[in-house]
C-alpha positions as YAML, in Angstrom:
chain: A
units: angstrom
residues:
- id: 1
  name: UNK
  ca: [0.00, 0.00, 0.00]
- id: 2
  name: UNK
  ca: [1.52, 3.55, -0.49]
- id: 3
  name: UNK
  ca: [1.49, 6.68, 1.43]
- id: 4
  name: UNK
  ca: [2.45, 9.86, 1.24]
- id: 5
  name: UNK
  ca: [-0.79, 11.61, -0.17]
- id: 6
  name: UNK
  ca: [-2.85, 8.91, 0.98]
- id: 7
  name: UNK
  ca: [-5.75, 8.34, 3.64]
- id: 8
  name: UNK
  ca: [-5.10, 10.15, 7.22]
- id: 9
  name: UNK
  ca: [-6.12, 6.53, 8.67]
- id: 10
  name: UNK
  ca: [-2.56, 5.17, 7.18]
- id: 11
  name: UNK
  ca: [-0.26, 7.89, 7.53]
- id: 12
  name: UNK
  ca: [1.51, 6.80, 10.60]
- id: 13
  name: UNK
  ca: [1.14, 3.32, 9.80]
- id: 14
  name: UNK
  ca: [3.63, 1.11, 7.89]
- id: 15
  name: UNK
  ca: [3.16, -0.77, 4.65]
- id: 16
  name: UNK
  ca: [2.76, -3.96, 6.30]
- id: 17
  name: UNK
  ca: [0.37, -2.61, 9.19]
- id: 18
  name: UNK
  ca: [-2.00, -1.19, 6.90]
- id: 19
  name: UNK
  ca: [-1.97, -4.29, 4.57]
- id: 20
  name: UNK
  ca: [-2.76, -6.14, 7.94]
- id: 21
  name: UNK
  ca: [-5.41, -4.49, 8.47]
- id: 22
  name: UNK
  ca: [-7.10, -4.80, 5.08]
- id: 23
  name: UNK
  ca: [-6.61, -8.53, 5.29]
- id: 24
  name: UNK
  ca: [-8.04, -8.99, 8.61]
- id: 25
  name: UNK
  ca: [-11.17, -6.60, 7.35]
- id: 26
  name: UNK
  ca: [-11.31, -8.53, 4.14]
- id: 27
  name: UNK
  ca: [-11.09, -12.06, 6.26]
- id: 28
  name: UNK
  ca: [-13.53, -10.89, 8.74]
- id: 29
  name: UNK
  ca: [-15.77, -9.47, 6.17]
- id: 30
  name: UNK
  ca: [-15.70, -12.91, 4.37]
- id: 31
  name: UNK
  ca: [-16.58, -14.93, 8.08]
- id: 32
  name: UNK
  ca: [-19.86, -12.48, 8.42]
- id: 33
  name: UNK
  ca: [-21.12, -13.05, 4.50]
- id: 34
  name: UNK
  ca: [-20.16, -17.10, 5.26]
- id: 35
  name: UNK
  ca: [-22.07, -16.79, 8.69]
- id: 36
  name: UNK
  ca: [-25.00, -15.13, 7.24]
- id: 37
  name: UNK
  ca: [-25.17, -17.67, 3.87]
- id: 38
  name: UNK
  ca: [-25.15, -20.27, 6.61]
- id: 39
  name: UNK
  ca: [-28.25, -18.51, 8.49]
- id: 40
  name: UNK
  ca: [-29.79, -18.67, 4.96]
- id: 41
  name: UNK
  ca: [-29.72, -22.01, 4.44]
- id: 42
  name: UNK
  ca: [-30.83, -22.96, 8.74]
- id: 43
  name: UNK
  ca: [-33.51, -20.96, 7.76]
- id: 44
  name: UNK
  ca: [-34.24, -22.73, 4.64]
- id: 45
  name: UNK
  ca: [-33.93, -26.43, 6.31]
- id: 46
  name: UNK
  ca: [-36.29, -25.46, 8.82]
- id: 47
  name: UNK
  ca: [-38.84, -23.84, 6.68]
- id: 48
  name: UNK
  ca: [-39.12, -26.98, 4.84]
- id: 49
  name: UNK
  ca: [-39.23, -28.96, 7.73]
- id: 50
  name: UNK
  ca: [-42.05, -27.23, 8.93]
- id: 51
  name: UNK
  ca: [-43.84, -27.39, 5.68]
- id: 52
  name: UNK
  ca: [-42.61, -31.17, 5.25]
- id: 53
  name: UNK
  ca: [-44.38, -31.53, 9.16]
- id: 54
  name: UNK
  ca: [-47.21, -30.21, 8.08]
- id: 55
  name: UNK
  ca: [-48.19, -31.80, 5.19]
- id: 56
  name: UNK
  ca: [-47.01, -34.86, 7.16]
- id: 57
  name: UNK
  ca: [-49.82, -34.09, 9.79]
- id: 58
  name: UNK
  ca: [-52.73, -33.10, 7.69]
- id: 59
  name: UNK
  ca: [-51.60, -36.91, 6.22]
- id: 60
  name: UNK
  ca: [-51.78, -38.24, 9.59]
- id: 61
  name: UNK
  ca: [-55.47, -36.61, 10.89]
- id: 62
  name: UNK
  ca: [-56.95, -38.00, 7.78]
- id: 63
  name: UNK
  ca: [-55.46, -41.66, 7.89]
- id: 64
  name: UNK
  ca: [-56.88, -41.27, 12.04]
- id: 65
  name: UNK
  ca: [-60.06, -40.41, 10.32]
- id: 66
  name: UNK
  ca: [-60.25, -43.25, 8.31]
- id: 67
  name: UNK
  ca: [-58.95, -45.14, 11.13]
- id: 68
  name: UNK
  ca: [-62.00, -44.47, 13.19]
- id: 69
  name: UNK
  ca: [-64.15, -45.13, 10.30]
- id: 70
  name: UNK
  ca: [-62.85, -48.82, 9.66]
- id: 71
  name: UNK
  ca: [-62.96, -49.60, 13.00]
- id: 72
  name: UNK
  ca: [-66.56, -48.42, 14.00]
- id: 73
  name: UNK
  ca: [-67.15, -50.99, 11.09]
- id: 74
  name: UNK
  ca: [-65.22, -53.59, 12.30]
- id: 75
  name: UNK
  ca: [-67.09, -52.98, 15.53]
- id: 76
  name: UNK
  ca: [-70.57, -53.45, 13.89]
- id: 77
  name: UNK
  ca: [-69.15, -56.27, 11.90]
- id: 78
  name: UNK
  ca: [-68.23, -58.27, 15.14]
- id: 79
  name: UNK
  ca: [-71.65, -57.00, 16.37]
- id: 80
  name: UNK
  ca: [-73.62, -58.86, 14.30]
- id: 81
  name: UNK
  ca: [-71.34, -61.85, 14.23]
- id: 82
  name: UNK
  ca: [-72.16, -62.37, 17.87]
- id: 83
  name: UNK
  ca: [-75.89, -61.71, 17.60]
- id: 84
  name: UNK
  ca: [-76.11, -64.48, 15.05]
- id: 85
  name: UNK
  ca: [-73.86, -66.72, 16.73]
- id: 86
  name: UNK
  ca: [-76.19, -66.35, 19.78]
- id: 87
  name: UNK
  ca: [-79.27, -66.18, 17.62]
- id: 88
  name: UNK
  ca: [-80.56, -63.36, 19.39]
- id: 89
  name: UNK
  ca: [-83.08, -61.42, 16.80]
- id: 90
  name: UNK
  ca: [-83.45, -58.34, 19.38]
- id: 91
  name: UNK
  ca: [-79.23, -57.96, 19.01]
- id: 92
  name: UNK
  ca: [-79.45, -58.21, 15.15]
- id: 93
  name: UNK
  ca: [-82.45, -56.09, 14.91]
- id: 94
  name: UNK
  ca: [-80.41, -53.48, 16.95]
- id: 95
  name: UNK
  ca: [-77.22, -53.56, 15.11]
- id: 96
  name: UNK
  ca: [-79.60, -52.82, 11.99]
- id: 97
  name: UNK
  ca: [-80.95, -49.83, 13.82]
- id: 98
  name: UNK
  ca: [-76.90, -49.08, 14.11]
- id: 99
  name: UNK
  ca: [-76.66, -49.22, 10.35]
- id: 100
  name: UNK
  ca: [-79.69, -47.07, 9.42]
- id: 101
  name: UNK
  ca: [-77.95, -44.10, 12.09]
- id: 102
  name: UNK
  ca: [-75.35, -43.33, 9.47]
- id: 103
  name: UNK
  ca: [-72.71, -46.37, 9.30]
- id: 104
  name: UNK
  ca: [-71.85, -47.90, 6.32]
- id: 105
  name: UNK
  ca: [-71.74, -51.52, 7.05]
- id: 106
  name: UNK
  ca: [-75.11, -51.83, 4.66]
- id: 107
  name: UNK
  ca: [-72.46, -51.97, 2.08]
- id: 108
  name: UNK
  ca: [-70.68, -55.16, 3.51]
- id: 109
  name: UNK
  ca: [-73.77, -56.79, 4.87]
- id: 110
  name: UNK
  ca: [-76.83, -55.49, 2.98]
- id: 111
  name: UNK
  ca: [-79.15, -54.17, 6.01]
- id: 112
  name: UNK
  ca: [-81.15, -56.66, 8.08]
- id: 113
  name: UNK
  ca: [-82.54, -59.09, 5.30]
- id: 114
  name: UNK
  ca: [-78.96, -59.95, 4.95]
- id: 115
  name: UNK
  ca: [-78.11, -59.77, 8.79]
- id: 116
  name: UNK
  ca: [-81.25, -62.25, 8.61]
- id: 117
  name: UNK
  ca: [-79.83, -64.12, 5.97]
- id: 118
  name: UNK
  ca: [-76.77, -64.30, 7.07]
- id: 119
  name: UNK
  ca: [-77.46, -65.66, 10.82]
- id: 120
  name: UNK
  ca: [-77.61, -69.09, 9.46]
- id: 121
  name: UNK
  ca: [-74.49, -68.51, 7.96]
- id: 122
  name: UNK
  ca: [-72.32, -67.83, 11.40]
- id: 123
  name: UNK
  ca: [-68.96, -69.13, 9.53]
- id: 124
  name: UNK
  ca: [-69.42, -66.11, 6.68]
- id: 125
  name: UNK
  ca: [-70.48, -63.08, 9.56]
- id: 126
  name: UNK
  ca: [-66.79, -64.72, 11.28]
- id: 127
  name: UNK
  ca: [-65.22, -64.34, 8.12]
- id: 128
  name: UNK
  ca: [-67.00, -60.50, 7.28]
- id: 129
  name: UNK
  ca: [-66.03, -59.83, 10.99]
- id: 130
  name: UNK
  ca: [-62.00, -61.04, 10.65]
- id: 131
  name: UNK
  ca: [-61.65, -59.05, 7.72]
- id: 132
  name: UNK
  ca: [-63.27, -55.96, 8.61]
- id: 133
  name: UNK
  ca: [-60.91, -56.00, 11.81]
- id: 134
  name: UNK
  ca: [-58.32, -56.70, 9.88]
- id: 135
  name: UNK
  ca: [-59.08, -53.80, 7.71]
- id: 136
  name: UNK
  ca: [-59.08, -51.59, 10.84]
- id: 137
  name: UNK
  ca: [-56.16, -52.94, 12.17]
- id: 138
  name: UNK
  ca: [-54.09, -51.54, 9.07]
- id: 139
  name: UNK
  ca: [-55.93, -48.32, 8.79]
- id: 140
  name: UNK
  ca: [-54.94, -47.87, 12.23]
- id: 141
  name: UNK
  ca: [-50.77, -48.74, 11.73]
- id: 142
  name: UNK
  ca: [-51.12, -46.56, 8.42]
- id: 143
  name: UNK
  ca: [-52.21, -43.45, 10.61]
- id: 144
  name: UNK
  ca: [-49.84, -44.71, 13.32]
- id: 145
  name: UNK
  ca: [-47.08, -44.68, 10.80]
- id: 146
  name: UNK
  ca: [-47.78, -41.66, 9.43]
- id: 147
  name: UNK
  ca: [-48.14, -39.85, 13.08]
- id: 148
  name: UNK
  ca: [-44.48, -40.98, 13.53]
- id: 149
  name: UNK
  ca: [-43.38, -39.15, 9.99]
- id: 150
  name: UNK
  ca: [-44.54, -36.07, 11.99]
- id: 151
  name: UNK
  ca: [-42.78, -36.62, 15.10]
- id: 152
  name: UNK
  ca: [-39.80, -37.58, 13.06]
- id: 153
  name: UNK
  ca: [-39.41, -34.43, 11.63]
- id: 154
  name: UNK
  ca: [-36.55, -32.70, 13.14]
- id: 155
  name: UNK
  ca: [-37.71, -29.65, 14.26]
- id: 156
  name: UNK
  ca: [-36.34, -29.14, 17.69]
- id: 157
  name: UNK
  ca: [-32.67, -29.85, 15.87]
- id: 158
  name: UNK
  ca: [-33.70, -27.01, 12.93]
- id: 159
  name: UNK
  ca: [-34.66, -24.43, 14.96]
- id: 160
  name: UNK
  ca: [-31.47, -25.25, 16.83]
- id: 161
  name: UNK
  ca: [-29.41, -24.35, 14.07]
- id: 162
  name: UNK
  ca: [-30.95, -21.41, 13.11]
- id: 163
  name: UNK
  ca: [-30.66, -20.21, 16.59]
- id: 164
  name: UNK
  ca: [-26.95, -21.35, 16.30]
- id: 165
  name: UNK
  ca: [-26.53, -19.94, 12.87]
- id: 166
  name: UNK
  ca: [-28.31, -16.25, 14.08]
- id: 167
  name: UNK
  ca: [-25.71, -16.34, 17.03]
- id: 168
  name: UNK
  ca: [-22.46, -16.66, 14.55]
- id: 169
  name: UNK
  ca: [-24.15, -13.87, 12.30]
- id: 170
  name: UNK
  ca: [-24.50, -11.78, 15.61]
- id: 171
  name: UNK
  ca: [-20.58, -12.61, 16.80]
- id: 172
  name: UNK
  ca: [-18.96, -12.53, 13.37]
- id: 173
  name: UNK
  ca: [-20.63, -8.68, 13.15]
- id: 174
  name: UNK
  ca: [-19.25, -7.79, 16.66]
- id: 175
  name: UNK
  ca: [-16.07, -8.93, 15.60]
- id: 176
  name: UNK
  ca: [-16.13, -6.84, 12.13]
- id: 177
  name: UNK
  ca: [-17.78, -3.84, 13.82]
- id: 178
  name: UNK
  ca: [-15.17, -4.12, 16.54]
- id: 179
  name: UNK
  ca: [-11.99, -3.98, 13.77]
- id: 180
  name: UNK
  ca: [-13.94, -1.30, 12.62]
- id: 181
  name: UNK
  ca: [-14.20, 1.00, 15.35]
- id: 182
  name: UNK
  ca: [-10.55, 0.30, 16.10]
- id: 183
  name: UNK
  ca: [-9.49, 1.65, 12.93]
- id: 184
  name: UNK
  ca: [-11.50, 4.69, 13.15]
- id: 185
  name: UNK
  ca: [-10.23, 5.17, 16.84]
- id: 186
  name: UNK
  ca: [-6.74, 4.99, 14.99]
- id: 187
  name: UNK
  ca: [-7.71, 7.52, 12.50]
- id: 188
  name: UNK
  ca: [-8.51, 10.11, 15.19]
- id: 189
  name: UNK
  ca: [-5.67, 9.58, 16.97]
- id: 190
  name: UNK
  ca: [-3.37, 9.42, 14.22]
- id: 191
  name: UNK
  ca: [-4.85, 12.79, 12.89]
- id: 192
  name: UNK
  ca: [-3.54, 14.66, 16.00]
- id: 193
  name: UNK
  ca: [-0.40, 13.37, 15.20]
- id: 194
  name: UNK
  ca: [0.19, 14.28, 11.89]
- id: 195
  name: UNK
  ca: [2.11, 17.42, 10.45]
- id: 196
  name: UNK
  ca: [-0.25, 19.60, 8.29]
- id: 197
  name: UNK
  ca: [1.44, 18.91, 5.25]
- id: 198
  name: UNK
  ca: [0.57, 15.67, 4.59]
- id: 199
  name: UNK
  ca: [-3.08, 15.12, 3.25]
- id: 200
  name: UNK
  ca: [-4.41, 14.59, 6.42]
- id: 201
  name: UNK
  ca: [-8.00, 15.44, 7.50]
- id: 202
  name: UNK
  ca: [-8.78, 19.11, 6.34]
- id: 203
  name: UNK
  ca: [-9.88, 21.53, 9.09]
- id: 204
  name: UNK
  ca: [-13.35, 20.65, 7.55]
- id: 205
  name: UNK
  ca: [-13.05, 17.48, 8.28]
- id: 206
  name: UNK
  ca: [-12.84, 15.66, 4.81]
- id: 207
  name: UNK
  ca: [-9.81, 13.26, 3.35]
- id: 208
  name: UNK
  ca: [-8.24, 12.10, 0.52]
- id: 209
  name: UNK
  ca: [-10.22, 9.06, -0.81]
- id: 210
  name: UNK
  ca: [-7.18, 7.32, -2.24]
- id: 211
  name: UNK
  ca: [-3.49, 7.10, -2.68]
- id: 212
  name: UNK
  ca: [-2.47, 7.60, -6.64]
- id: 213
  name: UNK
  ca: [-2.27, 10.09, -9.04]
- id: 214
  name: UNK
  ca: [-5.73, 11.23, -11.42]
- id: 215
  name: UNK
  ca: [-6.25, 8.87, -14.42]
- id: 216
  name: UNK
  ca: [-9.65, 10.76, -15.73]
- id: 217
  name: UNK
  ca: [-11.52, 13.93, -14.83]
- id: 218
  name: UNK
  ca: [-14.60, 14.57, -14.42]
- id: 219
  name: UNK
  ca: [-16.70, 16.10, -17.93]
- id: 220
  name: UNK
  ca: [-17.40, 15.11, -21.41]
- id: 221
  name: UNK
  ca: [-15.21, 11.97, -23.20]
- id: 222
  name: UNK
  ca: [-14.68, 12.20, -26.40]
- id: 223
  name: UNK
  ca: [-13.85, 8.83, -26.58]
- id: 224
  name: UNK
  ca: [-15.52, 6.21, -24.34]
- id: 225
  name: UNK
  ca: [-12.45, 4.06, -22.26]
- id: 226
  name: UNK
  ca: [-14.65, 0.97, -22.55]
- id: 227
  name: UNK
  ca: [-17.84, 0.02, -24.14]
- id: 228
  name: UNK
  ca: [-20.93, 1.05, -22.41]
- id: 229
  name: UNK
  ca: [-19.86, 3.93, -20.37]
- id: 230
  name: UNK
  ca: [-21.64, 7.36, -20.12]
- id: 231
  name: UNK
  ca: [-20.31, 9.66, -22.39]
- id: 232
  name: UNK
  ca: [-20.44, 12.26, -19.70]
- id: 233
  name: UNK
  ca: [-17.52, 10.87, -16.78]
- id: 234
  name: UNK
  ca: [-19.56, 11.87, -13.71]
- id: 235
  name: UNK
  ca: [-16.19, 11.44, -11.13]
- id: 236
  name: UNK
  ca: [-12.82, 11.65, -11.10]
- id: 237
  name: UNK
  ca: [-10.79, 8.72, -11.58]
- id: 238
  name: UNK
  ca: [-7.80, 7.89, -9.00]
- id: 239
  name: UNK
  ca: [-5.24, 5.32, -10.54]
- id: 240
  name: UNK
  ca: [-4.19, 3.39, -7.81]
- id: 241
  name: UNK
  ca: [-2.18, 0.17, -6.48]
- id: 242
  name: UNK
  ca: [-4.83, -3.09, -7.21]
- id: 243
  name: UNK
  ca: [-5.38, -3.60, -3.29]
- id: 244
  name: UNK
  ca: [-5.07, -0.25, -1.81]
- id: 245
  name: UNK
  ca: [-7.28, 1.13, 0.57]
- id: 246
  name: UNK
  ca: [-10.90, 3.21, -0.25]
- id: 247
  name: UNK
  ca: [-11.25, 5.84, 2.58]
- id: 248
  name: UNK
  ca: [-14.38, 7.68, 3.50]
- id: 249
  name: UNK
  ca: [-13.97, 11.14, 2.23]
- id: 250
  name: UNK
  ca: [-15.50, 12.58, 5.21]
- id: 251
  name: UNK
  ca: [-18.20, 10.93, 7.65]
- id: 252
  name: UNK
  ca: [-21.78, 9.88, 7.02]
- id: 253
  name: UNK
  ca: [-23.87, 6.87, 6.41]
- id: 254
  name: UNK
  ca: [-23.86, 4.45, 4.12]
- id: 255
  name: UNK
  ca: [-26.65, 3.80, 1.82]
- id: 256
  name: UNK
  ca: [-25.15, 1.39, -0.71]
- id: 257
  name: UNK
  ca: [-22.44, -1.40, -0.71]
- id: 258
  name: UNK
  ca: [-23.16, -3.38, -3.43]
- id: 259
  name: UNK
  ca: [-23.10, -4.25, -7.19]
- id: 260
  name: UNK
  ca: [-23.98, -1.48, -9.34]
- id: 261
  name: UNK
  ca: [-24.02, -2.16, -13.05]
- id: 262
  name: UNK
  ca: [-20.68, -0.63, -14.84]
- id: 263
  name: UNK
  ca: [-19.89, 1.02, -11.38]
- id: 264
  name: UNK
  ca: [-19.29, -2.40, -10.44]
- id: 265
  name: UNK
  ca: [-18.67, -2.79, -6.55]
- id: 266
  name: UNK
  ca: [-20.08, 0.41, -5.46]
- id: 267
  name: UNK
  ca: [-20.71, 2.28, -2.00]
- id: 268
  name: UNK
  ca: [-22.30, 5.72, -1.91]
- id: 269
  name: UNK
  ca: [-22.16, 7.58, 1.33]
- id: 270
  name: UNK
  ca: [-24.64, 10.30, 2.58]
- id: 271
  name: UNK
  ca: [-23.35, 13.18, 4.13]
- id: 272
  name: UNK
  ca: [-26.38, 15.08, 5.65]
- id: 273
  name: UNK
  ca: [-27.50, 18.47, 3.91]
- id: 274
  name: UNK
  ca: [-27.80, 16.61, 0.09]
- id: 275
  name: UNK
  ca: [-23.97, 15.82, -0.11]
- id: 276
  name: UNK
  ca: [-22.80, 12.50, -0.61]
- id: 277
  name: UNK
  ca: [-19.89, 10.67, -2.18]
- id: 278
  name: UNK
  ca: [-19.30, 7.65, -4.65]
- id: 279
  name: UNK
  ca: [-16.71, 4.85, -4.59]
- id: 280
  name: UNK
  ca: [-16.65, 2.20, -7.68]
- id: 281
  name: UNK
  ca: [-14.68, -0.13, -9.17]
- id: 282
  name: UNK
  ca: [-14.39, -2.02, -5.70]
- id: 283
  name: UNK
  ca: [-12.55, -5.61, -6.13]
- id: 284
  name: UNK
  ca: [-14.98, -8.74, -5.17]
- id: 285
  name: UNK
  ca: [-15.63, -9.16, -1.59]
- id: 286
  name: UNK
  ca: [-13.52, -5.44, -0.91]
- id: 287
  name: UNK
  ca: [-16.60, -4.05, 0.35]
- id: 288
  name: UNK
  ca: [-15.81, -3.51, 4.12]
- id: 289
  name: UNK
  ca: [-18.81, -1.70, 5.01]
- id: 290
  name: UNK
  ca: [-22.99, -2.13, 5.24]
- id: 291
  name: UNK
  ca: [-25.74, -0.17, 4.34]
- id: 292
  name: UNK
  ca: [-26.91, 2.18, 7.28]
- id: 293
  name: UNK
  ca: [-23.52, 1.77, 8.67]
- id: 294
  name: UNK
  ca: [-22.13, 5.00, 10.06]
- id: 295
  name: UNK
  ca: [-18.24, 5.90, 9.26]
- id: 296
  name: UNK
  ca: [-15.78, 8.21, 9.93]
- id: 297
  name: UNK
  ca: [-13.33, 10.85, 7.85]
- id: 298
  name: UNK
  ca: [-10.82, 8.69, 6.25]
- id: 299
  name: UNK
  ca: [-12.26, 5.63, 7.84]
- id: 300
  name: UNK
  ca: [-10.73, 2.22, 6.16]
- id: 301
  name: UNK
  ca: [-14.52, 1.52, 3.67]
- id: 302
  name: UNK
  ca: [-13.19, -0.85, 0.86]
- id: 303
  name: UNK
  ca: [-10.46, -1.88, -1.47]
- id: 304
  name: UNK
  ca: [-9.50, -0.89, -4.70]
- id: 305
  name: UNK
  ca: [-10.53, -2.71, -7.53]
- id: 306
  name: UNK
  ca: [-11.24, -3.26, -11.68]
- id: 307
  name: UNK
  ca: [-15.02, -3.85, -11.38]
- id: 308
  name: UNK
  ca: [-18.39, -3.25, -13.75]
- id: 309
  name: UNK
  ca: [-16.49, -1.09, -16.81]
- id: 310
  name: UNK
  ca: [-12.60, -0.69, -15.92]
- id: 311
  name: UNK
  ca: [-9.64, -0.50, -17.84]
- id: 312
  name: UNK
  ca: [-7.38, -1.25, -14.67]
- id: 313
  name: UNK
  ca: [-7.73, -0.92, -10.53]
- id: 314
  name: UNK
  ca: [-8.06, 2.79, -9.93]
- id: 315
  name: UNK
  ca: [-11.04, 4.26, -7.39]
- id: 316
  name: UNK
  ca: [-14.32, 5.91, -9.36]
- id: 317
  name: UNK
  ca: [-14.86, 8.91, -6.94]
- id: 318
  name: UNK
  ca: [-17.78, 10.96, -7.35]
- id: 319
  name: UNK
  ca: [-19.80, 13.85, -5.13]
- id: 320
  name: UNK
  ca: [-23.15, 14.19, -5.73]
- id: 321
  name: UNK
  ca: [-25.06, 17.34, -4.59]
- id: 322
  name: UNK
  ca: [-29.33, 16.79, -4.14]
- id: 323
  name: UNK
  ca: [-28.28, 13.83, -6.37]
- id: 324
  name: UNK
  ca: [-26.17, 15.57, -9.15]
- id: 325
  name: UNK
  ca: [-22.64, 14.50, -9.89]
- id: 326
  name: UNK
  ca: [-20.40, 17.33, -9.77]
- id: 327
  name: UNK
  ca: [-16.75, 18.03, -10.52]
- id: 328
  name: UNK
  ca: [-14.81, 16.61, -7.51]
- id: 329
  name: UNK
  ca: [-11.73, 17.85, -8.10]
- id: 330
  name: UNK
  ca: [-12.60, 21.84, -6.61]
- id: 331
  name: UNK
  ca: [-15.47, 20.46, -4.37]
- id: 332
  name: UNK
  ca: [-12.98, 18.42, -2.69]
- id: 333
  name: UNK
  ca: [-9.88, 21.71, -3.02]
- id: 334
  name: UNK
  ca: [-12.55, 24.30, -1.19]
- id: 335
  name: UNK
  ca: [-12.47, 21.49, 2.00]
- id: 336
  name: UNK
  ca: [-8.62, 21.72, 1.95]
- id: 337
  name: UNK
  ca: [-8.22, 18.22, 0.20]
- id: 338
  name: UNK
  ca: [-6.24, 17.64, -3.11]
- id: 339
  name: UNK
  ca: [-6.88, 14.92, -5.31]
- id: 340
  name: UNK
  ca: [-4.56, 13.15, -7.33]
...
């Protein structure tokens, strides 16, 4: 990483400290997204388990149903087995009584003309009875079965790694917001350090964005760098090392980190009274920051990158006023930093 011009936050810092610190933002960075893909896919697991439970129970209530239905059958069945056996006309004439309340056994024994029939014929009512409690006998290990497909349904152990998952997501953000904060506390105190020739923090309280020299300005092109561009360049383009540090130019809160068409990896921070500021080109996974994160002047925010339409790593810096780009380079000079 250079210095010299660059970022307050590395002034006083040695190539290798400040190239520390990247890496352990970048690594830390990389734990939270891994911790919260994780949570994603907890979540996921037990969202189907609970659908997978449910559909497993409304299963279950209607194989009880049926259940209930073969063996009220089966009961009526073995009913009117024992009333013929005993040849006791009252019984049979009561278990047709039974059938003509709503059960369905007229189906398997034809109402009481075939009861009637049928009471000479003890051997067959047996046989009608066996099978119709064998019938309920099944219906009732198919809804026991399927009762156990609920309970074997995992939940307890999903929502236990959710819970699990939610608690790395909770720790790995400590852990980032703590690096975070340390490297801010830096910047403060290696701003009262600092001689006042350096590029530090301007008495307004804005720094330089990047270490390198300025690749493009901000205005018409002529000729477009790279297919698919604006015409009109609407920031100022730092070249700088592939690696170096992206600083916030002064503080605020973020409202993007993200993908952003040819801006590629993008972050735009607000800045209260309709100024904010643009950084693009960010490498993959150099975002260091969230949205509605707050930051500091020359606080550590990303990495420089070639994302979205690039020619080469270099930081896209733009300041937008009520939303419209304007030239950096003086809006930048007037709060006592110099680009480039």
């Amino acid at each position: 990483m250079l210095v010299g011009d660059g970022p307050v936050a590395r002034m006083a810092t040695t190539d290798t400290s400040a190239d520390a610190e990247v890496t352990a933002l970048l690594g830390l960075r990389t734990q939270l997204e891994r911790a919260q893909a994780d949570l994603r896919e907890a979540e996921a697991a037990l969202d189907a388990g609970r659908t997978t439970q449910q559909v497993a129970r409304t299963t279950a209530e209607r194989l009880d149903e049926r259940a209930a239905e073969a063996r009220g059958v089966a009961e009526r069945a073995a009913a009117a087995y024992l009333a013929a056996s005993r040849g006791d006309g009252a019984a049979i004439t009561s278990v047709d009584a039974a059938f003509k309340a709503g059960n369905d056994l007229l189906a398997g024994l034809g109402g009481l003309e075939r009861v009637q029939q049928l009471s000479g014929d003890v051997d067959r009512l047996r046989e009608i009875a066996e099978r119709r409690e064998a019938d309920a006998v099944k219906a009732e290990e198919r809804a026991a079965a399927a009762w156990l497909a609920v309970e074997a349904v995992p939940i307890d152990d999903l929502q236990a790694a959710v819970d699990a998952a939610r608690a790395a997501v909770t720790a790995a953000r400590a852990d980032l917001r703590g690096l975070q904060s340390r490297v801010a506390a830096e910047t403060v105190a290696i701003v009262d350090t600092l001689p006042q020739d350096v590029g530090q923090l301007s008495e307004q309280g804005w720094a330089n964005p990047a270490t390198g020299t300025i690749s493009d300005v901000f205005g018409p092109r002529p000729v477009k760098p790279v297919p698919g561009v604006n015409e009109f360049h609407r920031g100022t383009d730092i070249a700088a090392q592939c690696g170096a540090g992206i600083y916030a130019a002064t503080g605020g809160t973020v409202t993007s980190a993200g993908p952003n068409g040819t801006y590629g990896n993008w972050i735009l921070i607000d800045h209260g009274a309709g100024i904010s500021t643009g950084y693009a080109h960010i490498r993959e996974g150099g975002i260091l920051v969230d949205p509605g994160q707050e930051v500091a002047a020359g606080e550590l925010i990303a990495v420089v990158g070639s994302t979205g339409a690039s020619t080469g790593c270099h930081l896209h810096f733009e300041v937008r006023i009520d939303g419209t780009a304007v030239d950096a380079v003086p809006f930048m000079a007037a709060r006592g930093v110099k680009l480039g």
